[in-house]
Short mmCIF file of N, CA and C in Angstrom, two decimals:
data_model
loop_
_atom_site.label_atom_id
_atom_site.label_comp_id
_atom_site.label_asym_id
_atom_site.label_seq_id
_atom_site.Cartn_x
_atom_site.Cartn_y
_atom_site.Cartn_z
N UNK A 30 9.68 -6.48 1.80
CA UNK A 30 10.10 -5.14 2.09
C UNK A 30 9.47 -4.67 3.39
N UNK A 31 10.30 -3.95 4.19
CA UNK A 31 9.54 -3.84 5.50
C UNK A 31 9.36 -1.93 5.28
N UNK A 32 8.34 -1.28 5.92
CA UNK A 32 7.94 -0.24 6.30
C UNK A 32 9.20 0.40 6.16
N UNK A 33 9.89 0.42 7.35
CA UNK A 33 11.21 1.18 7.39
C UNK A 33 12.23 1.35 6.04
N UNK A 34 12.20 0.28 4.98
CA UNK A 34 13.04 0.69 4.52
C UNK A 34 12.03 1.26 2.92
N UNK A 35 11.08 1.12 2.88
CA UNK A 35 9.89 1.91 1.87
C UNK A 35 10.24 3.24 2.23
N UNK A 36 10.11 3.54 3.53
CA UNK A 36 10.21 4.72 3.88
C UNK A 36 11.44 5.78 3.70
N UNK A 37 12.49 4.80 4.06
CA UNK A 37 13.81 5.56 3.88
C UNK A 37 13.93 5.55 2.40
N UNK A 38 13.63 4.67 1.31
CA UNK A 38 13.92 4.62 0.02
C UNK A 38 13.17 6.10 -0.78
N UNK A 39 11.86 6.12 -0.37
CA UNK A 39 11.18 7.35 -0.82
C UNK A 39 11.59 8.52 -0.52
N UNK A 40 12.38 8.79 0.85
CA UNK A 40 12.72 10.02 1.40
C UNK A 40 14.03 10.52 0.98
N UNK A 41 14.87 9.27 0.55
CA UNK A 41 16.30 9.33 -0.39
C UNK A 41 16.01 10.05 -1.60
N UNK A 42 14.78 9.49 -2.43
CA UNK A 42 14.60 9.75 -3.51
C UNK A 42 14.26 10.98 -3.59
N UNK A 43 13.56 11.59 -2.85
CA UNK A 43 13.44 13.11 -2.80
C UNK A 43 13.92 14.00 -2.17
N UNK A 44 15.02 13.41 -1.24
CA UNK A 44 16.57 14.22 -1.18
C UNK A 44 17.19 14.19 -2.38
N UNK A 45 17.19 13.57 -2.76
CA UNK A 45 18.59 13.64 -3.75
C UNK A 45 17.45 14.22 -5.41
N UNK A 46 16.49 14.65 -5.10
CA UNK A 46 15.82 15.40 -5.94
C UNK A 46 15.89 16.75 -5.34
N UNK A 47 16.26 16.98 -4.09
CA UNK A 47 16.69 18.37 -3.59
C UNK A 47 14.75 18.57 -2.89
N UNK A 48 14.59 17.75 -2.87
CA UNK A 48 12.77 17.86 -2.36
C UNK A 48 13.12 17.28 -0.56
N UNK A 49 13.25 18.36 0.14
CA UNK A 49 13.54 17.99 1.42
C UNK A 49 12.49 18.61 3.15
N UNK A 50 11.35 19.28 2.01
CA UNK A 50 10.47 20.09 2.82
C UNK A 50 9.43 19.25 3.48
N UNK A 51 8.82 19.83 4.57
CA UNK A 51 7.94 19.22 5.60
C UNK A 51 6.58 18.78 5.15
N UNK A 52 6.43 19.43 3.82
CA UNK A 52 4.88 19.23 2.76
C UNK A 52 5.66 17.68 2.43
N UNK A 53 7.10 17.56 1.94
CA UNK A 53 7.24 16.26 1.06
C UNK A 53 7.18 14.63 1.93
N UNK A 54 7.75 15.44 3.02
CA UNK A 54 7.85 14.14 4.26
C UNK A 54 6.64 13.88 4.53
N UNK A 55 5.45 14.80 4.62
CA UNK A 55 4.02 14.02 5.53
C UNK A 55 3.76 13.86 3.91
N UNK A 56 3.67 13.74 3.04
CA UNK A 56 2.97 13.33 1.80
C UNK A 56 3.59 11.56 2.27
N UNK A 57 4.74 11.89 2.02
CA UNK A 57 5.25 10.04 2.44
C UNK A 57 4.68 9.71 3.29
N UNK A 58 4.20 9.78 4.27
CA UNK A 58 3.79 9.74 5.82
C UNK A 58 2.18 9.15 5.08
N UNK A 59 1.62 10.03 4.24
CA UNK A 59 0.45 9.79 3.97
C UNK A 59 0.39 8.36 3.34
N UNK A 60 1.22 8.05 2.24
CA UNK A 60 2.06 6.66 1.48
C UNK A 60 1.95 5.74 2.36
N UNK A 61 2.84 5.91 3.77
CA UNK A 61 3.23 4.64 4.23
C UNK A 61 1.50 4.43 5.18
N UNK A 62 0.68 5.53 5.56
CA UNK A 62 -0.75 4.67 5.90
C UNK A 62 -1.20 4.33 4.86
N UNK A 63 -1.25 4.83 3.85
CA UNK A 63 -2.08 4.19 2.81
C UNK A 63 -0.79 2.52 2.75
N UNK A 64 -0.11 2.41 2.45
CA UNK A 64 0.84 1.17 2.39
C UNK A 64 -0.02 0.04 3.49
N UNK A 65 -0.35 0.82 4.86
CA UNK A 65 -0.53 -0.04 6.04
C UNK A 65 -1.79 -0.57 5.75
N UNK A 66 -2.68 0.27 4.81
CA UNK A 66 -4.60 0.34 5.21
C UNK A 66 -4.03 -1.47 3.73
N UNK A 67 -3.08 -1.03 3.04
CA UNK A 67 -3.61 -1.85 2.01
C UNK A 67 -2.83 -3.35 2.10
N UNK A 68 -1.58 -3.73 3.32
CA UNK A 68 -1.42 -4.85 4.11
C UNK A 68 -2.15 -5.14 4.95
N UNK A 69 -3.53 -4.36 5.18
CA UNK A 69 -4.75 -4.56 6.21
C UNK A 69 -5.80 -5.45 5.19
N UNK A 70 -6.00 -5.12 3.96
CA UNK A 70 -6.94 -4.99 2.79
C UNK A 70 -6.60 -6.38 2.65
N UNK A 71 -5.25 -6.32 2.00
CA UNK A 71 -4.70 -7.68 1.48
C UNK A 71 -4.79 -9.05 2.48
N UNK A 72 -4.58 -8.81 3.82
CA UNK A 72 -4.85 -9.78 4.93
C UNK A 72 -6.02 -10.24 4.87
N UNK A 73 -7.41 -9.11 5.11
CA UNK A 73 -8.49 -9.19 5.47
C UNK A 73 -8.96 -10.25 3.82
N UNK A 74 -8.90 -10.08 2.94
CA UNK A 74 -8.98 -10.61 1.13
C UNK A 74 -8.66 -12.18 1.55
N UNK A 75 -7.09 -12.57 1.74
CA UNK A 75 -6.37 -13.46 2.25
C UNK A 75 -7.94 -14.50 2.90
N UNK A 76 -8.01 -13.91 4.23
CA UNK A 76 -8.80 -14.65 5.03
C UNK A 76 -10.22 -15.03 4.70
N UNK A 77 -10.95 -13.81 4.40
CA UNK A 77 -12.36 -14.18 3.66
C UNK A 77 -12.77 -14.88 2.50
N UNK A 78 -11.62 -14.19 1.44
CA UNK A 78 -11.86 -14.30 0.29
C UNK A 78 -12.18 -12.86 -0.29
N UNK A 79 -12.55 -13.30 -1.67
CA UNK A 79 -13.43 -12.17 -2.67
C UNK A 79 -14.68 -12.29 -2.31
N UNK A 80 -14.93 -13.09 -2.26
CA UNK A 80 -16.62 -13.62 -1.70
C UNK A 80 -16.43 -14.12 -0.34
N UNK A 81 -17.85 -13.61 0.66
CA UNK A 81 -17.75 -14.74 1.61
C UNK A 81 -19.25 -14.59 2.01
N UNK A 82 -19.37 -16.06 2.87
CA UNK A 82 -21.00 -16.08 3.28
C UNK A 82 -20.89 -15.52 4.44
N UNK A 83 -22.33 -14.58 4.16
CA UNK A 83 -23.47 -13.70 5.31
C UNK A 83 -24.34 -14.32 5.75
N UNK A 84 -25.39 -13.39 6.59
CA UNK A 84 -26.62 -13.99 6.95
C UNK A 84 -26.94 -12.22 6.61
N UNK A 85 -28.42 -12.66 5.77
CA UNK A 85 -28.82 -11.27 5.84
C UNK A 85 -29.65 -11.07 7.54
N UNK A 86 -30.42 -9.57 7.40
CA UNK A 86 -30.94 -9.40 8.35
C UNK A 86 -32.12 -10.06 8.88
N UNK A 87 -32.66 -10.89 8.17
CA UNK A 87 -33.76 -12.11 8.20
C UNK A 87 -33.13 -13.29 8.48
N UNK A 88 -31.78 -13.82 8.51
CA UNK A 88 -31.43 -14.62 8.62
C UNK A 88 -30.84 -15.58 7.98
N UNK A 89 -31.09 -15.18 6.70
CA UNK A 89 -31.06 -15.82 5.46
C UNK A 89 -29.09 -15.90 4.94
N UNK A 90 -28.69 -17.18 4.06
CA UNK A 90 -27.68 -17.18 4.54
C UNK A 90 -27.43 -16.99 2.94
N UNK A 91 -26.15 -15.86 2.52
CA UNK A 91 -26.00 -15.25 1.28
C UNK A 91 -24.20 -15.42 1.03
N UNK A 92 -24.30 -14.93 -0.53
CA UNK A 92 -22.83 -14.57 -0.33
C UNK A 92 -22.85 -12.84 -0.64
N UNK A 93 -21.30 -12.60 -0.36
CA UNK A 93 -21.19 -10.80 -0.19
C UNK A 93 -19.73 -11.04 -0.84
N UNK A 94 -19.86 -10.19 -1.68
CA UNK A 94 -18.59 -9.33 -2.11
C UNK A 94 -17.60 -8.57 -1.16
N UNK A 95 -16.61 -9.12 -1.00
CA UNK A 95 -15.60 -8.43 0.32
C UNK A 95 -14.93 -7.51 -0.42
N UNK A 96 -15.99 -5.79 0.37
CA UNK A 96 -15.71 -4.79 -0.11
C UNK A 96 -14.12 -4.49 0.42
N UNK A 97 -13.21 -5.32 1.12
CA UNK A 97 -11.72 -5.12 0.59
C UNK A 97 -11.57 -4.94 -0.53
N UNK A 98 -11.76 -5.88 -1.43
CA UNK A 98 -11.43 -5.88 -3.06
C UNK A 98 -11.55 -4.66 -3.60
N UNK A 99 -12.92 -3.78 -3.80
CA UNK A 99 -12.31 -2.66 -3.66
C UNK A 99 -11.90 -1.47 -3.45
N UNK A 100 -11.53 -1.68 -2.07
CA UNK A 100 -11.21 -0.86 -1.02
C UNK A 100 -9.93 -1.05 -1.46
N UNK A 101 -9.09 -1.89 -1.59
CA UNK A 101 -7.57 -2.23 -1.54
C UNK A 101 -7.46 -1.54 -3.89
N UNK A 102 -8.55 -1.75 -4.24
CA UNK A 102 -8.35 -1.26 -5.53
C UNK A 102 -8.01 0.82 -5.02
N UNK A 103 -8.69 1.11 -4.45
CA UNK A 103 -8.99 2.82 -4.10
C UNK A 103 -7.41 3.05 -3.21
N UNK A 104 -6.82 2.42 -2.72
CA UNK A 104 -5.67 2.41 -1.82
C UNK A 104 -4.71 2.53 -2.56
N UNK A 105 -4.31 1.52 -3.74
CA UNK A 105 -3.11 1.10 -4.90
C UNK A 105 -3.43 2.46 -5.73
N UNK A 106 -4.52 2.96 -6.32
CA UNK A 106 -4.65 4.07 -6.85
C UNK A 106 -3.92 5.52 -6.66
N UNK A 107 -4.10 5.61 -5.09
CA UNK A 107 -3.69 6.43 -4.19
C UNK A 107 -2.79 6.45 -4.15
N UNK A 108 -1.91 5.66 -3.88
CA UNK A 108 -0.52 5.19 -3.43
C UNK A 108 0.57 5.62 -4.34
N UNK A 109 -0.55 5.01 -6.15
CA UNK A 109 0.19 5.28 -7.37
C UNK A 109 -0.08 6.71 -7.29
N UNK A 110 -0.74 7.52 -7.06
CA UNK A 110 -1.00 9.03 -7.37
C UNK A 110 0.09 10.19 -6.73
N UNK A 111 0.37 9.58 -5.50
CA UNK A 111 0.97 9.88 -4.46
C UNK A 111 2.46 9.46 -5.26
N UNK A 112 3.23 8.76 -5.46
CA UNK A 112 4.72 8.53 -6.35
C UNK A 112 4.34 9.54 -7.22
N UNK A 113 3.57 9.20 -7.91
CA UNK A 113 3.81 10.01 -9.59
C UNK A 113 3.34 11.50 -9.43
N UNK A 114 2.86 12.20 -8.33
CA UNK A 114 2.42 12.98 -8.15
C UNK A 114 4.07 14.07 -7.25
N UNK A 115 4.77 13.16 -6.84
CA UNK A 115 5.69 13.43 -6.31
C UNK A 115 7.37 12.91 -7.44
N UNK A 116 6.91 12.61 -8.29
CA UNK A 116 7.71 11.70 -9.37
C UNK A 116 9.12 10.83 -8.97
N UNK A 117 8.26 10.23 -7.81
CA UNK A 117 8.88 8.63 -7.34
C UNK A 117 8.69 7.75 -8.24
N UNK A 118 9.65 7.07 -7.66
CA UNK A 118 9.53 5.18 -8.64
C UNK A 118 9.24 4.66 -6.87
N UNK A 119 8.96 3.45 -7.76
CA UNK A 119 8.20 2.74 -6.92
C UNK A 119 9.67 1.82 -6.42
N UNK A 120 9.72 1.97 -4.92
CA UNK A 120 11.23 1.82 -3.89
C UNK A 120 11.43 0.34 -4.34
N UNK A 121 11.96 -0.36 -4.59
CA UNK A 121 12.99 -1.33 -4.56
C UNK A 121 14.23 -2.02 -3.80
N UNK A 122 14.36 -3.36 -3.94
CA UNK A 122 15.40 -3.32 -2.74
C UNK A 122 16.48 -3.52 -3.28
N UNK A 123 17.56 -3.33 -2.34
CA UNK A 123 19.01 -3.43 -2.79
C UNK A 123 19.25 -4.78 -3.23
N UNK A 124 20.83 -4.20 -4.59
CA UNK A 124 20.66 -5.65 -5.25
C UNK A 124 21.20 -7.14 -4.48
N UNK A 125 21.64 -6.57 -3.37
CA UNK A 125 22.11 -7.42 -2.09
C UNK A 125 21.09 -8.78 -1.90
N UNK A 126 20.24 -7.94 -1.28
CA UNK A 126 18.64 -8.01 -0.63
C UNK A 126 18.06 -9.33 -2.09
N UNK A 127 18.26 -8.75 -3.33
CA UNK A 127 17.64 -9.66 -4.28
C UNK A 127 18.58 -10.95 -4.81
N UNK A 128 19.99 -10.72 -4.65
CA UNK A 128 20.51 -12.32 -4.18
C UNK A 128 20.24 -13.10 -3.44
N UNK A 129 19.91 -12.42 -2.22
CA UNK A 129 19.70 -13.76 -0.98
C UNK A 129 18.25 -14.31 -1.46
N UNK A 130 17.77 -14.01 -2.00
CA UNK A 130 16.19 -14.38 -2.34
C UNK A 130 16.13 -15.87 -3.73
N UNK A 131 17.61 -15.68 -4.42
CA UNK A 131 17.98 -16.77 -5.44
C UNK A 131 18.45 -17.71 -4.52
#
């Protein structure tokens, strides 16, 4: 699913809920950074891991919890608060879009 069409799917959904005010659009607006911080989260996870080795400040060589994990937990929270707070479903793609994928 790309940005653009998350975006247009949420903003449909609250047109056609008659929700068409400038509070409802930057709430989405708020969605699609939180969307971006948590394809940032998920990358950064991807590459390190859950764990990865440090050096503490002595030098010493450790492992660390890659506070992505949860950072990207506090993001999905948000994200969910933000739909249900606005009483979205969570956007989907056309059933087009889910043939070519079989």
């Amino acid at each position: 699913m790309s940005k653009a069409s998350i975006k247009k799917s949420l903003l449909e959904q609250l047109e056609s809920r008659g929700f068409s005010g400038d509070v409802y659009r930057d709430l989405v607006n708020d969605y699609m950074c939180l969307w971006e911080n948590k394809n940032a989260l998920q990358k950064d996870i991807k590459s390190r891991g859950v764990v990865f080795k440090d050096r503490s400040s002595v030098g010493v060589e450790m492992f660390k919890n890659n506070p992505s994990v949860k950072d990207q937990l506090a993001v999905n929270k948000q994200m969910l608060q933000i739909l249900k707070d606005l009483s979205l479903n969570i956007p989907v793609e056309d059933e087009e879009d889910e043939d070519d994928l079989t």
